[in-house]
Amino acid sequence: SEIVGAHVEKSVLGFKVEVEKNSRLRESIILGSCKIGENCTLNRVIADKGVRIALNTQIGIDLELDKSRGLTVSDEGIVVIPKSMEIGF
């Protein structure tokens, strides 16, 4: 995994995960080969393999917006991103 100037708190990152500068991950699980762009915020997210998230994207902050993107949101507020999904592009 490669983390460049990002803040990762209480999270697990798989192999070949890239987290760009100024991004914040909190209480998240990011599986292999995912790429998170600059200035992203992920809060209580589970991302399956191969997920790509565009710069300036927030996930797990506005749960109604996450649902409208087609993401699954649990009753506890955990957002699940399916395999190979691209968000924010």
PDB file of C-alpha atoms in Angstrom:
ATOM      1  CA  SER A   1       0.000   0.000   0.000  1.00  0.00           C
ATOM      2  CA  GLU A   2       1.079   3.578  -0.618  1.00  0.00           C
ATOM      3  CA  ILE A   3      -0.073   6.449   1.565  1.00  0.00           C
ATOM      4  CA  VAL A   4       1.056   9.919   0.479  1.00  0.00           C
ATOM      5  CA  GLY A   5       0.374  12.729   2.982  1.00  0.00           C
ATOM      6  CA  ALA A   6      -2.949  11.206   4.087  1.00  0.00           C
ATOM      7  CA  HIS A   7      -4.449  10.493   7.523  1.00  0.00           C
ATOM      8  CA  VAL A   8      -5.561   6.914   8.213  1.00  0.00           C
ATOM      9  CA  GLU A   9      -7.233   6.218  11.555  1.00  0.00           C
ATOM     10  CA  LYS A  10      -8.532   2.869  12.875  1.00  0.00           C
ATOM     11  CA  SER A  11      -8.561   1.411   9.348  1.00  0.00           C
ATOM     12  CA  VAL A  12      -7.256  -1.643   7.488  1.00  0.00           C
ATOM     13  CA  LEU A  13      -5.719  -1.375   4.010  1.00  0.00           C
ATOM     14  CA  GLY A  14      -5.188  -4.312   1.653  1.00  0.00           C
ATOM     15  CA  PHE A  15      -2.361  -4.852  -0.822  1.00  0.00           C
ATOM     16  CA  LYS A  16      -1.744  -2.264  -3.565  1.00  0.00           C
ATOM     17  CA  VAL A  17      -4.006   0.401  -2.040  1.00  0.00           C
ATOM     18  CA  GLU A  18      -3.116   3.986  -2.952  1.00  0.00           C
ATOM     19  CA  VAL A  19      -4.277   6.872  -0.758  1.00  0.00           C
ATOM     20  CA  GLU A  20      -3.401  10.306  -2.151  1.00  0.00           C
ATOM     21  CA  LYS A  21      -2.506  13.448  -0.195  1.00  0.00           C
ATOM     22  CA  ASN A  22      -4.932  15.246   2.113  1.00  0.00           C
ATOM     23  CA  SER A  23      -7.330  12.289   2.182  1.00  0.00           C
ATOM     24  CA  ARG A  24      -8.771  11.038   5.481  1.00  0.00           C
ATOM     25  CA  LEU A  25      -9.869   7.477   6.210  1.00  0.00           C
ATOM     26  CA  ARG A  26     -11.577   6.682   9.497  1.00  0.00           C
ATOM     27  CA  GLU A  27     -12.810   3.280  10.699  1.00  0.00           C
ATOM     28  CA  SER A  28     -12.662   1.837   7.180  1.00  0.00           C
ATOM     29  CA  ILE A  29     -11.621  -1.388   5.457  1.00  0.00           C
ATOM     30  CA  ILE A  30     -10.148  -0.959   1.984  1.00  0.00           C
ATOM     31  CA  LEU A  31      -9.429  -4.180   0.088  1.00  0.00           C
ATOM     32  CA  GLY A  32      -6.704  -4.685  -2.524  1.00  0.00           C
ATOM     33  CA  SER A  33      -5.949  -2.604  -5.609  1.00  0.00           C
ATOM     34  CA  CYS A  34      -8.093   0.387  -4.614  1.00  0.00           C
ATOM     35  CA  LYS A  35      -7.183   3.973  -5.407  1.00  0.00           C
ATOM     36  CA  ILE A  36      -8.396   6.932  -3.344  1.00  0.00           C
ATOM     37  CA  GLY A  37      -7.787  10.344  -4.888  1.00  0.00           C
ATOM     38  CA  GLU A  38      -6.669  13.579  -3.240  1.00  0.00           C
ATOM     39  CA  ASN A  39      -8.800  15.378  -0.645  1.00  0.00           C
ATOM     40  CA  CYS A  40     -11.197  12.461  -0.099  1.00  0.00           C
ATOM     41  CA  THR A  41     -12.966  11.650   3.157  1.00  0.00           C
ATOM     42  CA  LEU A  42     -14.060   8.077   3.914  1.00  0.00           C
ATOM     43  CA  ASN A  43     -15.842   7.413   7.192  1.00  0.00           C
ATOM     44  CA  ARG A  44     -16.930   3.863   8.146  1.00  0.00           C
ATOM     45  CA  VAL A  45     -16.490   2.477   4.624  1.00  0.00           C
ATOM     46  CA  ILE A  46     -15.870  -1.059   3.358  1.00  0.00           C
ATOM     47  CA  ALA A  47     -14.470  -0.943  -0.182  1.00  0.00           C
ATOM     48  CA  ASP A  48     -14.165  -4.166  -2.170  1.00  0.00           C
ATOM     49  CA  LYS A  49     -11.237  -4.855  -4.536  1.00  0.00           C
ATOM     50  CA  GLY A  50     -10.467  -2.516  -7.420  1.00  0.00           C
ATOM     51  CA  VAL A  51     -12.545   0.465  -6.239  1.00  0.00           C
ATOM     52  CA  ARG A  52     -11.532   3.898  -7.574  1.00  0.00           C
ATOM     53  CA  ILE A  53     -12.597   7.104  -5.824  1.00  0.00           C
ATOM     54  CA  ALA A  54     -12.133  10.466  -7.550  1.00  0.00           C
ATOM     55  CA  LEU A  55     -10.534  13.456  -5.851  1.00  0.00           C
ATOM     56  CA  ASN A  56     -12.654  15.559  -3.474  1.00  0.00           C
ATOM     57  CA  THR A  57     -15.146  12.721  -2.900  1.00  0.00           C
ATOM     58  CA  GLN A  58     -16.789  12.169   0.489  1.00  0.00           C
ATOM     59  CA  ILE A  59     -18.240   8.790   1.440  1.00  0.00           C
ATOM     60  CA  GLY A  60     -19.838   7.989   4.775  1.00  0.00           C
ATOM     61  CA  ILE A  61     -20.614  11.630   5.544  1.00  0.00           C
ATOM     62  CA  ASP A  62     -23.959  12.140   3.745  1.00  0.00           C
ATOM     63  CA  LEU A  63     -25.574   8.680   3.862  1.00  0.00           C
ATOM     64  CA  GLU A  64     -28.527   9.691   1.668  1.00  0.00           C
ATOM     65  CA  LEU A  65     -26.094  10.799  -1.055  1.00  0.00           C
ATOM     66  CA  ASP A  66     -24.263   7.485  -0.692  1.00  0.00           C
ATOM     67  CA  LYS A  67     -27.537   5.587  -1.151  1.00  0.00           C
ATOM     68  CA  SER A  68     -28.329   7.662  -4.267  1.00  0.00           C
ATOM     69  CA  ARG A  69     -24.939   6.586  -5.702  1.00  0.00           C
ATOM     70  CA  GLY A  70     -26.117   2.985  -5.440  1.00  0.00           C
ATOM     71  CA  LEU A  71     -24.033   2.147  -2.383  1.00  0.00           C
ATOM     72  CA  THR A  72     -25.309  -0.075   0.411  1.00  0.00           C
ATOM     73  CA  VAL A  73     -25.631   1.661   3.786  1.00  0.00           C
ATOM     74  CA  SER A  74     -26.198  -0.467   6.895  1.00  0.00           C
ATOM     75  CA  ASP A  75     -28.465   0.539   9.774  1.00  0.00           C
ATOM     76  CA  GLU A  76     -25.268   1.318  11.704  1.00  0.00           C
ATOM     77  CA  GLY A  77     -24.097   3.743   9.007  1.00  0.00           C
ATOM     78  CA  ILE A  78     -21.447   1.564   7.381  1.00  0.00           C
ATOM     79  CA  VAL A  79     -21.147   2.203   3.631  1.00  0.00           C
ATOM     80  CA  VAL A  80     -20.242  -0.730   1.356  1.00  0.00           C
ATOM     81  CA  ILE A  81     -18.699  -0.094  -2.072  1.00  0.00           C
ATOM     82  CA  PRO A  82     -18.925  -3.088  -4.449  1.00  0.00           C
ATOM     83  CA  LYS A  83     -16.024  -4.552  -6.396  1.00  0.00           C
ATOM     84  CA  SER A  84     -14.440  -2.393  -9.130  1.00  0.00           C
ATOM     85  CA  MET A  85     -16.883   0.509  -8.668  1.00  0.00           C
ATOM     86  CA  GLU A  86     -15.768   4.008  -9.662  1.00  0.00           C
ATOM     87  CA  ILE A  87     -17.172   6.940  -7.673  1.00  0.00           C
ATOM     88  CA  GLY A  88     -16.985  10.628  -8.463  1.00  0.00           C
ATOM     89  CA  PHE A  89     -15.679  10.432 -12.020  1.00  0.00           C
TER      90      PHE A  89
END
